[in-house]
XYZ file of C-alpha atoms in Angstrom:
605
model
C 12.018 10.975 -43.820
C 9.784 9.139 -41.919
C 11.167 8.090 -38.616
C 14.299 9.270 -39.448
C 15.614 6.440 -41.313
C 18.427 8.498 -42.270
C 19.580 8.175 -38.847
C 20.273 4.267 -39.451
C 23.924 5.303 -41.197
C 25.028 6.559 -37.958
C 27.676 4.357 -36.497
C 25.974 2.730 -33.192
C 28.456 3.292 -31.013
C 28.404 7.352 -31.833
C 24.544 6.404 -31.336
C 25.450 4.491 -27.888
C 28.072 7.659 -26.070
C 24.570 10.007 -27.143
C 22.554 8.196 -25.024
C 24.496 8.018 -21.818
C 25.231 11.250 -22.421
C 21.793 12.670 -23.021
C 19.639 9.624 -20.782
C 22.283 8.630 -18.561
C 19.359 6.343 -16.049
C 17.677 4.803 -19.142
C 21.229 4.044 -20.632
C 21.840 2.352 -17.468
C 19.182 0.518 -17.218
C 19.928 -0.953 -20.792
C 23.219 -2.083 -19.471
C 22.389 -3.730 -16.335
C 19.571 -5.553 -18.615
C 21.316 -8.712 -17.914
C 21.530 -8.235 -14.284
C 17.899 -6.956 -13.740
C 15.535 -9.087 -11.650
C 14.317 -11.983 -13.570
C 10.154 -11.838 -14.132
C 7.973 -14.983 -12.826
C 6.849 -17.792 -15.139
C 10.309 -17.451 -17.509
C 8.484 -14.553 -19.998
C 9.589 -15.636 -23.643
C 11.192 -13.172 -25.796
C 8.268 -13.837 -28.585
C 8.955 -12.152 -31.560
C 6.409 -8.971 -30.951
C 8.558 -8.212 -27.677
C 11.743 -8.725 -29.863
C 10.134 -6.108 -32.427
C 8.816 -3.675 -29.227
C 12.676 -3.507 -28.204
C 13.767 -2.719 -31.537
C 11.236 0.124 -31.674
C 12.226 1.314 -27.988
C 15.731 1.295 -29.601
C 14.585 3.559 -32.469
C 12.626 5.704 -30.550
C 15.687 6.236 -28.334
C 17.956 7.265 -30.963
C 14.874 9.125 -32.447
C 15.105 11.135 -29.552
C 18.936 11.779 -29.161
C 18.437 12.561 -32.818
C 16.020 15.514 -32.726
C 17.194 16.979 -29.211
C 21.118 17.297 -30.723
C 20.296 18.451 -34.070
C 16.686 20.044 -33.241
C 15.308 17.728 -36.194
C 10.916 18.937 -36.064
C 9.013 16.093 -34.723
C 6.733 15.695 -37.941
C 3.321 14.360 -38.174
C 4.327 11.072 -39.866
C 6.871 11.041 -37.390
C 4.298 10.743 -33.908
C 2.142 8.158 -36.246
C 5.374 5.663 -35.840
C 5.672 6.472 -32.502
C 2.030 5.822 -31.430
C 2.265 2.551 -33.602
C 5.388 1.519 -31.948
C 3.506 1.860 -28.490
C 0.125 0.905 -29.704
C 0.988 -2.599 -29.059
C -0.157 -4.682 -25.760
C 1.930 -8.005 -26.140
C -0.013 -11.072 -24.966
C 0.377 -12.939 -22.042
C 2.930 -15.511 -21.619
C 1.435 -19.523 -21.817
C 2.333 -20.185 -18.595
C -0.394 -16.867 -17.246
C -2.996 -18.220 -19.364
C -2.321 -21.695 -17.978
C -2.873 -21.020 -14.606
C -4.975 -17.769 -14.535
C -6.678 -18.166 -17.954
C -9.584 -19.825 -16.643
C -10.520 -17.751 -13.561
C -12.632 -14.637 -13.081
C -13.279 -12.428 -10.197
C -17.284 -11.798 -9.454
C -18.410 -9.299 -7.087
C -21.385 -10.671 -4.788
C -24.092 -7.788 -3.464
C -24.923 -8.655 -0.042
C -28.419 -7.342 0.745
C -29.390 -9.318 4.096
C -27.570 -11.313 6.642
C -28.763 -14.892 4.782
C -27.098 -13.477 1.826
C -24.110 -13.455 4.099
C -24.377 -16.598 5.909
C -24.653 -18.745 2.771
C -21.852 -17.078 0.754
C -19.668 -17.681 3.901
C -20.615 -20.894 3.910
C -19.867 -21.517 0.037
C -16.622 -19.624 0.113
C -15.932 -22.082 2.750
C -16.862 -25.065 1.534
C -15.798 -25.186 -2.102
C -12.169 -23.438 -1.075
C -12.378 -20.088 -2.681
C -10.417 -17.303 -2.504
C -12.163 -13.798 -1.172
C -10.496 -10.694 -2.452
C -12.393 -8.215 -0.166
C -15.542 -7.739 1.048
C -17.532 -4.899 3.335
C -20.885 -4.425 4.546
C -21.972 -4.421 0.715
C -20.463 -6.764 -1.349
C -18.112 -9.253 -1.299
C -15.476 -10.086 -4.520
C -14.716 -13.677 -4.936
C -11.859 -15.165 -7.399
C -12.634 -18.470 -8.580
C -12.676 -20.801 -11.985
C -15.255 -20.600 -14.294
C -16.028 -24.153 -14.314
C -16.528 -23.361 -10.332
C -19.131 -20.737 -10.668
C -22.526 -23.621 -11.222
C -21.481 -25.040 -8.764
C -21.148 -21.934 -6.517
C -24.592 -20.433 -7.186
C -26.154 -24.058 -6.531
C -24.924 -23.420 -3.371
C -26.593 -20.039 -3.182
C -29.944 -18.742 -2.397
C -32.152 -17.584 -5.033
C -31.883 -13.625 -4.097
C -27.528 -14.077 -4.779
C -27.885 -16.031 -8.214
C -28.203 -13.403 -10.199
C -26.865 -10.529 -7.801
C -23.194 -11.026 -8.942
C -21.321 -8.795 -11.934
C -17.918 -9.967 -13.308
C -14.734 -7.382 -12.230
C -12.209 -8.598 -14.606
C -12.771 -10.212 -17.728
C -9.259 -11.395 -18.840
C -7.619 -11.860 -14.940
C -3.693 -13.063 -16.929
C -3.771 -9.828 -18.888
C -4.033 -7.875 -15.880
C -2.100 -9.919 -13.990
C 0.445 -10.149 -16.543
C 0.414 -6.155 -17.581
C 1.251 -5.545 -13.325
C 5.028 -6.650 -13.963
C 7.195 -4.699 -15.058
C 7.998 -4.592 -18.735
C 11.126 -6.527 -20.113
C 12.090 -2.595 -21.153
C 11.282 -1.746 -17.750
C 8.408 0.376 -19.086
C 8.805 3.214 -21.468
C 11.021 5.849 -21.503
C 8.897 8.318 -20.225
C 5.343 8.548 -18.177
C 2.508 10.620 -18.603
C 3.187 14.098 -18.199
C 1.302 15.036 -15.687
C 3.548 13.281 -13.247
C 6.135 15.886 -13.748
C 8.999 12.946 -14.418
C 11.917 12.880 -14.773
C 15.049 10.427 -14.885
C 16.707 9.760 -11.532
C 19.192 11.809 -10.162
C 21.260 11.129 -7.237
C 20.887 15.364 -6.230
C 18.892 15.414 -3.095
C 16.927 18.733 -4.226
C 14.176 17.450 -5.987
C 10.515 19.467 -6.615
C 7.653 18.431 -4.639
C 5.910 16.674 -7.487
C 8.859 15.249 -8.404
C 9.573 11.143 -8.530
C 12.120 8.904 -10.082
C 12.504 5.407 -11.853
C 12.496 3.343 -8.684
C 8.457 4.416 -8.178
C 7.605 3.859 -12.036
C 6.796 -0.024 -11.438
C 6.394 -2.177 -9.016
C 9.699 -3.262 -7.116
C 10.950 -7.065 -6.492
C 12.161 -7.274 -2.944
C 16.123 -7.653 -4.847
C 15.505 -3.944 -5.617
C 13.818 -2.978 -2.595
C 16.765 -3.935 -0.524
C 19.640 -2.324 -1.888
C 17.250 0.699 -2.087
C 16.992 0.653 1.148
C 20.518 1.087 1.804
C 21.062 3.649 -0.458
C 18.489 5.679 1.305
C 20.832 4.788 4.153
C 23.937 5.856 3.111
C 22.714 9.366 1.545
C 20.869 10.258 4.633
C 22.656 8.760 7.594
C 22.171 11.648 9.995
C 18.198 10.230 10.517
C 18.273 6.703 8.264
C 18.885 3.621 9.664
C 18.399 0.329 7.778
C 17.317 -2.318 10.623
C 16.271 -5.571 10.260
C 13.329 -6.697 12.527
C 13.160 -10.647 11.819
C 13.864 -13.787 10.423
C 11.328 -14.910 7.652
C 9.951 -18.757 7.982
C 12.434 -19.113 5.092
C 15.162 -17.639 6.404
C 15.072 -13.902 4.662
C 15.486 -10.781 6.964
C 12.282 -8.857 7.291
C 13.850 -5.073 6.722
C 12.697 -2.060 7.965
C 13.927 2.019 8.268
C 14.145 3.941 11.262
C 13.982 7.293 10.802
C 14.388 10.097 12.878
C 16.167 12.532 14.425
C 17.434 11.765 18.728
C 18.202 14.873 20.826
C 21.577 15.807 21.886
C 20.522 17.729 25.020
C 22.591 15.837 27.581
C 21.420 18.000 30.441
C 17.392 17.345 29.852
C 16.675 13.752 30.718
C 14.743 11.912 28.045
C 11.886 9.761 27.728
C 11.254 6.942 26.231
C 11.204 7.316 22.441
C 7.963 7.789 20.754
C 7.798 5.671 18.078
C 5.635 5.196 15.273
C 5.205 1.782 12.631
C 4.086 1.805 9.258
C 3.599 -1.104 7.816
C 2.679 -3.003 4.901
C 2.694 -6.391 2.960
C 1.517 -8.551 5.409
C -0.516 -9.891 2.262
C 1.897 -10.848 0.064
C -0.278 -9.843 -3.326
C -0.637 -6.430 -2.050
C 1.865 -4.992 -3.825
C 0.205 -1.430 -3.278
C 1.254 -1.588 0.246
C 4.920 -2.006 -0.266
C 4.796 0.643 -2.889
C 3.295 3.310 -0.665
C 5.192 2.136 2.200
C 8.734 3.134 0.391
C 6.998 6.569 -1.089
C 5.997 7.317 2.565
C 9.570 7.149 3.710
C 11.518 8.337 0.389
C 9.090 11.706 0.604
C 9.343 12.279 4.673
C 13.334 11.347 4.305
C 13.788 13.738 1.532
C 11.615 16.502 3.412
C 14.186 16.637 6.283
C 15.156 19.909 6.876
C 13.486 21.487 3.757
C 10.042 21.682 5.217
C 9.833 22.543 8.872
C 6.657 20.976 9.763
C 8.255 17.490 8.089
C 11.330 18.082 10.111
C 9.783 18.424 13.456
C 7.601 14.801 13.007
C 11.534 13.909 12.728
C 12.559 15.057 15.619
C 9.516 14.503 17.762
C 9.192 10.362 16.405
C 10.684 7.815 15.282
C 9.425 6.059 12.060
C 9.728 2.659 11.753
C 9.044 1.540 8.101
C 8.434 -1.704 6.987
C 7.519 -2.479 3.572
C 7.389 -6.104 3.667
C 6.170 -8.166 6.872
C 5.947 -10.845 4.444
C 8.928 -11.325 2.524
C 8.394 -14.836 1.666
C 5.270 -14.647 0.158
C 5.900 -11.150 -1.756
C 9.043 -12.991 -3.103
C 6.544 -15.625 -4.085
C 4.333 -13.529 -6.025
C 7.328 -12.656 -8.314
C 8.657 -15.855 -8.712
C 5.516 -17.961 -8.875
C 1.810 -16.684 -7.922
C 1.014 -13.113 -8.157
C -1.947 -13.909 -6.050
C -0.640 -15.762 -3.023
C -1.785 -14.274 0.010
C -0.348 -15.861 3.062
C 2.979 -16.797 3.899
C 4.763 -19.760 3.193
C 5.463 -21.589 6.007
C 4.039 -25.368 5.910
C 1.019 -26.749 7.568
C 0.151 -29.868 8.341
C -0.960 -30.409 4.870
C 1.637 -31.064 2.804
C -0.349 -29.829 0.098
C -1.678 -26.505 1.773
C 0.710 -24.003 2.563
C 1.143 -20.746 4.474
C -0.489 -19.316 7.220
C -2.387 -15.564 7.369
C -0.448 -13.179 9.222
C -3.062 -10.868 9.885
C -4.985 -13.402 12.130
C -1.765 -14.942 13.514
C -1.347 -12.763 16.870
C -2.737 -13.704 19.865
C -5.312 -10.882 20.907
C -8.405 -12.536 20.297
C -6.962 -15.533 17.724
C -10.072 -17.499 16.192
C -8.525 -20.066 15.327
C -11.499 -22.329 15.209
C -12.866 -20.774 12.352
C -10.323 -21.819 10.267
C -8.198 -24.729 12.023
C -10.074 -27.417 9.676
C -8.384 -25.875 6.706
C -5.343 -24.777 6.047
C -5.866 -24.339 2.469
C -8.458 -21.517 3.622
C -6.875 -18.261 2.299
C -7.769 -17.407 6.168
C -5.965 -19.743 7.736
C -4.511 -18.214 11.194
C -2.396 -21.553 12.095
C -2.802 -24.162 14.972
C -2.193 -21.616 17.518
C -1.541 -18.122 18.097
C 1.711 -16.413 16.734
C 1.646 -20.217 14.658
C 2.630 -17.553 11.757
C 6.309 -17.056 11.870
C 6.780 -13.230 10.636
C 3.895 -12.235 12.938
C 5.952 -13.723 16.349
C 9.102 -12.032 15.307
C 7.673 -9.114 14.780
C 5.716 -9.505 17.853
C 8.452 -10.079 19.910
C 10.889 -7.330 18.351
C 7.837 -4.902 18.913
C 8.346 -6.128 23.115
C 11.788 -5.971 23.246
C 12.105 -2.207 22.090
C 9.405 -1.627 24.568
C 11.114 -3.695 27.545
C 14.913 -3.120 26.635
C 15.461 -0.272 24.451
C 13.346 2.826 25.930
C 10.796 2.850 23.363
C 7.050 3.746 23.274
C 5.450 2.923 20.550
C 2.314 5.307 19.987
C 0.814 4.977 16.472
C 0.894 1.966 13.927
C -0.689 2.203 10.506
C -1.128 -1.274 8.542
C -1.716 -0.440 4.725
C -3.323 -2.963 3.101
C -5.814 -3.415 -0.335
C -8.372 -2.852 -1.749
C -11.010 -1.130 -1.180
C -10.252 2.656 0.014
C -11.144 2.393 3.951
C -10.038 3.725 7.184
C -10.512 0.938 9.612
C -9.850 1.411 13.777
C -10.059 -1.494 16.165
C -11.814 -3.405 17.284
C -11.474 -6.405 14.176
C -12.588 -9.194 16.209
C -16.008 -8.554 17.160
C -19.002 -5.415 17.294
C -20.188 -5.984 20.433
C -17.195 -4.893 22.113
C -16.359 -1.028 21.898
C -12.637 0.565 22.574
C -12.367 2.505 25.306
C -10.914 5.569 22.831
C -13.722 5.130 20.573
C -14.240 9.059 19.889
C -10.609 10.051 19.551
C -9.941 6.938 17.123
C -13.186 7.727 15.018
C -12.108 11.414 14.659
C -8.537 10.849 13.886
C -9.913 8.471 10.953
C -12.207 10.933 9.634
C -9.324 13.092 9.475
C -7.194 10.979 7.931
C -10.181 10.341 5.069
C -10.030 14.165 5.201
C -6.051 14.607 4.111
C -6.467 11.447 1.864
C -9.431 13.401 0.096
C -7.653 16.847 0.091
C -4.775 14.978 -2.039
C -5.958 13.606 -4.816
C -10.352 13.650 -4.150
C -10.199 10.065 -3.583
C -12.756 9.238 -1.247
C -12.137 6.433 1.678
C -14.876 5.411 4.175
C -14.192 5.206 7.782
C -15.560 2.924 10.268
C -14.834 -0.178 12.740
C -12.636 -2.967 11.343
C -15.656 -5.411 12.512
C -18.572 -3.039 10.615
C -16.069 -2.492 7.409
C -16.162 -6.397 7.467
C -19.295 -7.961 8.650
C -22.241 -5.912 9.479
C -24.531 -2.940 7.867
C -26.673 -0.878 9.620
C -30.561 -0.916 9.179
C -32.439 1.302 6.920
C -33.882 3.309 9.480
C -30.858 3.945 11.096
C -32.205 2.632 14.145
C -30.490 -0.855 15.109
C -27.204 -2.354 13.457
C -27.304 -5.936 12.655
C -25.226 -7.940 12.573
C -24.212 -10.210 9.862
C -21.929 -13.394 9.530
C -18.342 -13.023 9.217
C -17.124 -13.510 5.547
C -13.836 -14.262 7.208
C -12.678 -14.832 10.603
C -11.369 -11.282 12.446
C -9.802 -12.016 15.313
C -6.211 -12.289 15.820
C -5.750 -9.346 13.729
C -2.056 -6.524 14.054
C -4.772 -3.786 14.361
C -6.292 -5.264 17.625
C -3.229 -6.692 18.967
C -1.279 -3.499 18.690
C -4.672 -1.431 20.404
C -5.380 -3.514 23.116
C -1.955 -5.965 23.909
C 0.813 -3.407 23.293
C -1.754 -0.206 24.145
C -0.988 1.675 21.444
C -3.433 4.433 21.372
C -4.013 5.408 17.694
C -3.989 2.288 15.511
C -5.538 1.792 12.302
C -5.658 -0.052 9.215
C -5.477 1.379 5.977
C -6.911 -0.215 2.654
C -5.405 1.677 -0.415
C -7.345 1.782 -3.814
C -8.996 0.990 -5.661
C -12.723 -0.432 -4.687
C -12.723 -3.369 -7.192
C -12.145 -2.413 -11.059
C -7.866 -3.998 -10.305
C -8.415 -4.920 -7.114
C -4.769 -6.187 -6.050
C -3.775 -5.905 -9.379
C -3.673 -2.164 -9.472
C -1.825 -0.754 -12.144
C 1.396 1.343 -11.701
C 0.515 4.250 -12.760
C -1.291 4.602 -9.433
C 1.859 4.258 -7.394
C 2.341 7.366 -7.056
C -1.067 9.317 -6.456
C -1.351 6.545 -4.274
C 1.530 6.993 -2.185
C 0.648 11.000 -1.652
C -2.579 10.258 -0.324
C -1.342 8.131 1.843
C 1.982 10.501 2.849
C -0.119 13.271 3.619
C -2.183 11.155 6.077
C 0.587 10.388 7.681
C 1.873 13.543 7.942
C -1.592 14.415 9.514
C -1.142 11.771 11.536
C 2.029 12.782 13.293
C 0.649 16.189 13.646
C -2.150 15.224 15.363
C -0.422 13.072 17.743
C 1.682 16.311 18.989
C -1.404 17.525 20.123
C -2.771 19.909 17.425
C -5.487 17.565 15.637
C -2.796 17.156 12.246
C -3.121 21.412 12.089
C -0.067 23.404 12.615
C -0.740 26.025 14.549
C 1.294 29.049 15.920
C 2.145 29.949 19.448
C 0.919 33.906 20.218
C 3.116 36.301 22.270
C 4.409 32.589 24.030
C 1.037 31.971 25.767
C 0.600 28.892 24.375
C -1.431 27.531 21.784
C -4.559 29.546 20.957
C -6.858 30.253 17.781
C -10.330 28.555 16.437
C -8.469 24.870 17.247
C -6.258 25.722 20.175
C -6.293 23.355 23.172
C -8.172 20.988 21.541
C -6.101 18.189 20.747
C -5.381 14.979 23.051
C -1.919 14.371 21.559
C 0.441 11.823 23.072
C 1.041 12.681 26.981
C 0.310 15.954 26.717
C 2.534 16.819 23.998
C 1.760 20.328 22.219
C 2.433 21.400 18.756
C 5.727 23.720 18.931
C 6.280 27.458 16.726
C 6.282 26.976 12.939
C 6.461 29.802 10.390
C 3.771 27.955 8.556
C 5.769 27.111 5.497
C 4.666 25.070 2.381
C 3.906 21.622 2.479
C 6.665 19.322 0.614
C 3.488 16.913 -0.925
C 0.075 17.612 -1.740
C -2.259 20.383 -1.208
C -2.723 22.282 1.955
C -4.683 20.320 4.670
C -5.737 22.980 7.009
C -9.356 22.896 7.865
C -11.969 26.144 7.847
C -14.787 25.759 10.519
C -17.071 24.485 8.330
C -15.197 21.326 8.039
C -14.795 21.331 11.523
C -18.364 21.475 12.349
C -19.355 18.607 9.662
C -16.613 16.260 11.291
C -18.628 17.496 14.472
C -21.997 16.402 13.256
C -20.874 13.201 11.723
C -19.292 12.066 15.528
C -22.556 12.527 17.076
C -24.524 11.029 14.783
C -22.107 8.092 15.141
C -22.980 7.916 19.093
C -26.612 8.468 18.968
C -26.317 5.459 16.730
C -24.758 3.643 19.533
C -26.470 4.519 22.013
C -29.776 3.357 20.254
């Protein structure tokens, strides 16, 4: 019969014990339905989603049916199942209403008056930059907005723009969650399955909680789940107080010696961070896949459990919870925080250009409706000066040293290194910082072939080098960069290896990525980190083995600068828990070689 029809004279509740026996997490999730985060804008139940949830339904017991009584999965049978999935349901009024009418255009910058007068524009009509490099810029605005934009424009940018998104409240509707919390199952290839609370999972292996995106009311008791199930190196901490009174939340993980007879140090610590843009909801994402995968690697992967033991982690998927709470409840494309100004109108305030290293305020001070805005005054931004001062007082009062802090951000697949503010100044660890990145673009690449550029926060924003390679100019800022986490960290708090990370994509979602990308995105960026801490024990991110104890030897031995003087230790060399095998053959090694001194014979010209 054709769907199994027959099935319908089952009684439901013999129907209902099947399926939390057989799908015990998607039974759950159909009880707690009630309970589950509510979705922004009030979503109607229109009659299509009422019809979708009676075909979810269907195919559920389909499926109970045909695994208890091995019923074959017929031909008519996968036509009503593609049919019954076929289906995108429309988005809600209250989408079109606000988002209906907008469209994303992606400028191509080709000289620096190109760049001066679409800084100027952006500026003066109010608009709202998505991202921008040294060779294009993508710009969100009305339709009815877009005359009066190129009016504004030289003749050569007029008709150098191409649309990114053509219906901006389908995607931005389609990057919720489902009212069915998705379907049942996701693509294969992701080697799914339904959660389990056993702690010995496959490599490859995820669960629900990384299927969709994740409202900060899941986030948090996540968190302390993680907690509880792994308390010998998981602590839930709380960092801050939000402008609106929510605790910014963060893990520490790691692994303290109990040698009472060796004196120790203070603690070398590590931050990785995300969300400090509140529609980045890529950031968050990989931020909690980062520390799920290195929590659940403890003591199964030796290389995974010595970054442990060697560092602390501090994770922090949300600097801003405000404004990520926000883009749930309200806007899925607020930016800033949402503290008030002094327009009543206007609020929220940057947190990227909120600290005090360098704060332009200028640049933005005449309008706090800029997307921009960096506040009156430095550390104006309230998340950014309690995380500012909770960053001092571990250093001052609790015996720690922080030594690397990765900011994820999006879009636009780039490894960034100080400085943000300006070109013309150069840090003093140029060299180290530009060959960490490369090999951090390296591991991301390795992962997944995803390919992310690496420069200077300042050339990634703001300048482009000439076509004879000869002499960099220098164009106008798109956006202010000073006051950045990224310089402030480098240069106030002297943390050696910072960096900014932009996740994907380069423009087709831009912050509206798709969820389906959660996870390749969040192994790209765990196996940078891991190459990250494994660099900063002194072994440029390769493990290497001691021979016959006289140190560290072989084709990379002795080479890397590490974190006062801190050497990789023995390892058997075992698998890696994520992604494929990052250790480099010399050819590698001499192209990351070449590319550093072509990068200082360019500075030096």
């Amino acid at each position: 019969m054709r769907c199994l029809d027959y099935c319908l004279s089952l009684p439901t509740a013999l129907l209902w014990n099947l399926a939390i026996i057989q799908f015990p997490a998607t039974a759950g999730l159909l009880v707690n339905h009630q309970h589950s985060p509510s979705l922004p804008y009030q979503i109607p139940q229109h009659p299509q989603q009422i019809q979708d949830e009676r075909r979810l339904y269907r195919k559920l017991r389909d499926g109970i049916i045909r695994t208890i009584w091995k019923v074959p999965v017929s031909k008519q049978h996968k036509d009503c199942d593609s049919q019954s999935t076929s289906a995108t349901p429309a988005p809600p009024s209250t989408l079109l209403a606000r988002y209906g009418g907008d469209v994303v255009l992606r400028f191509r910058i080709q000289s620096a008056e190109d760049a001066k007068a679409l800084a100027e524009a952006t500026h003066v009509l109010f608009l709202d930059v998505w991202e921008f490099n040294d060779d294009w810029v993508d710009i969100r605005l009305a339709k009815d907005v877009v005359p009066s934009l190129l009016g504004l424009l030289p003749t050569s940018l007029r008709h150098a723009h191409t649309p990114l998104m053509h219906d901006l409240a389908q995607a931005i509707y389609e990057s919720y969650p489902s009212p069915a919390f998705a379907e049942l199952s996701p693509p294969i290839h992701e080697g799914h399955r339904s959660f389990s609370p056993s702690l010995h999972t496959s490599p490859d292996e995820t669960n629900i909680f990384f299927q969709e995106y994740q409202p900060l009311s899941v986030i948090l008791p996540w968190m302390r789940l993680l907690q509880s199930l792994f308390p010998t190196h998981v602590r839930m901490i709380n960092i801050g107080i939000s402008y609106e009174g929510r605790d910014i939340p963060a893990l520490r993980v790691g692994v303290h010696p109990t040698n009472s007879e060796k004196p120790s140090g203070p603690r070398k610590s590590i931050i990785v961070a995300g969300g400090s843009h509140a529609r980045e909801w890529i950031s968050t994402s990989t931020v909690n896949y980062v520390a799920y995968s290195l929590i659940t690697a403890y003591g199964k992967s030796k290389r995974m459990t010595k970054l442990l033991e060697e560092f602390d982690w501090i994770f922090i998927p949300s600097l801003n919870p405000d404004g990520y709470v926000y883009t749930w409840e309200n806007d899925r494309l607020w930016r800033k925080n949402r503290q008030q100004t002094n327009l009543r109108f206007c609020q929220g305030v940057d947190l990227n250009r909120a600290y005090s290293f360098e704060w332009d305020g200028q640049a933005s001070l005449s309008n706090p409706c800029s997307e921009s805005f960096s506040g009156e005054a430095p550390f104006q931004g309230v998340e950014s000066r309690r995380f500012a001062n909770w960053v001092k007082n571990e250093t001052e009062n609790n015996n720690v040293e922080f030594v690397g802090f990765l900011d994820f951000h999006s879009y636009s697949q780039q490894v960034l290194y100080p400085y943000s503010y300006s070109c013309s100044s150069a840090p003093p660890s140029l060299e180290n910082l530009e060959e960490l990145a490369m090999g951090l673009a390296k591991s991301i690449r390795a992962t997944n072939g995803e390919a992310y550029s690496v420069t200077s926060a300042c050339e990634g924003s703001v300048s482009a080098k000439s076509k004879s390679q000869k002499a960099r100019d220098v164009w106008p800022r798109i956006e202010p960069g000073g006051g950045s986490a990224l310089d402030w960290f480098y240069h106030e708090m002297h943390v050696r290896y910072a960096y900014q990370i932009k996740l994907r994509d380069t423009g087709s979602y831009g912050f509206l990525l798709p969820s389906k990308n959660i996870v390749p995105t969040g192994k790209e960026a765990f196996n940078a980190v891991a190459y990250f801490g494994r660099y900063l024990l002194g072994n440029k991110g390769i493990e290497v083995e001691k021979e016959d104890g006289d140190g560290v030897d072989g084709l990379f031995g002795g080479l890397g600068a590490g974190v006062d003087g801190m050497v990789a230790s023995e390892d058997e060399g075992e698998d890696e828990v994520v992604g494929d095998d990052l250790s480099e053959d010399p050819e590698e090694v001499e192209n990351r070689g070449w590319e550093l001194r072509r990068r200082r014979r360019d500075r030096r010209r």
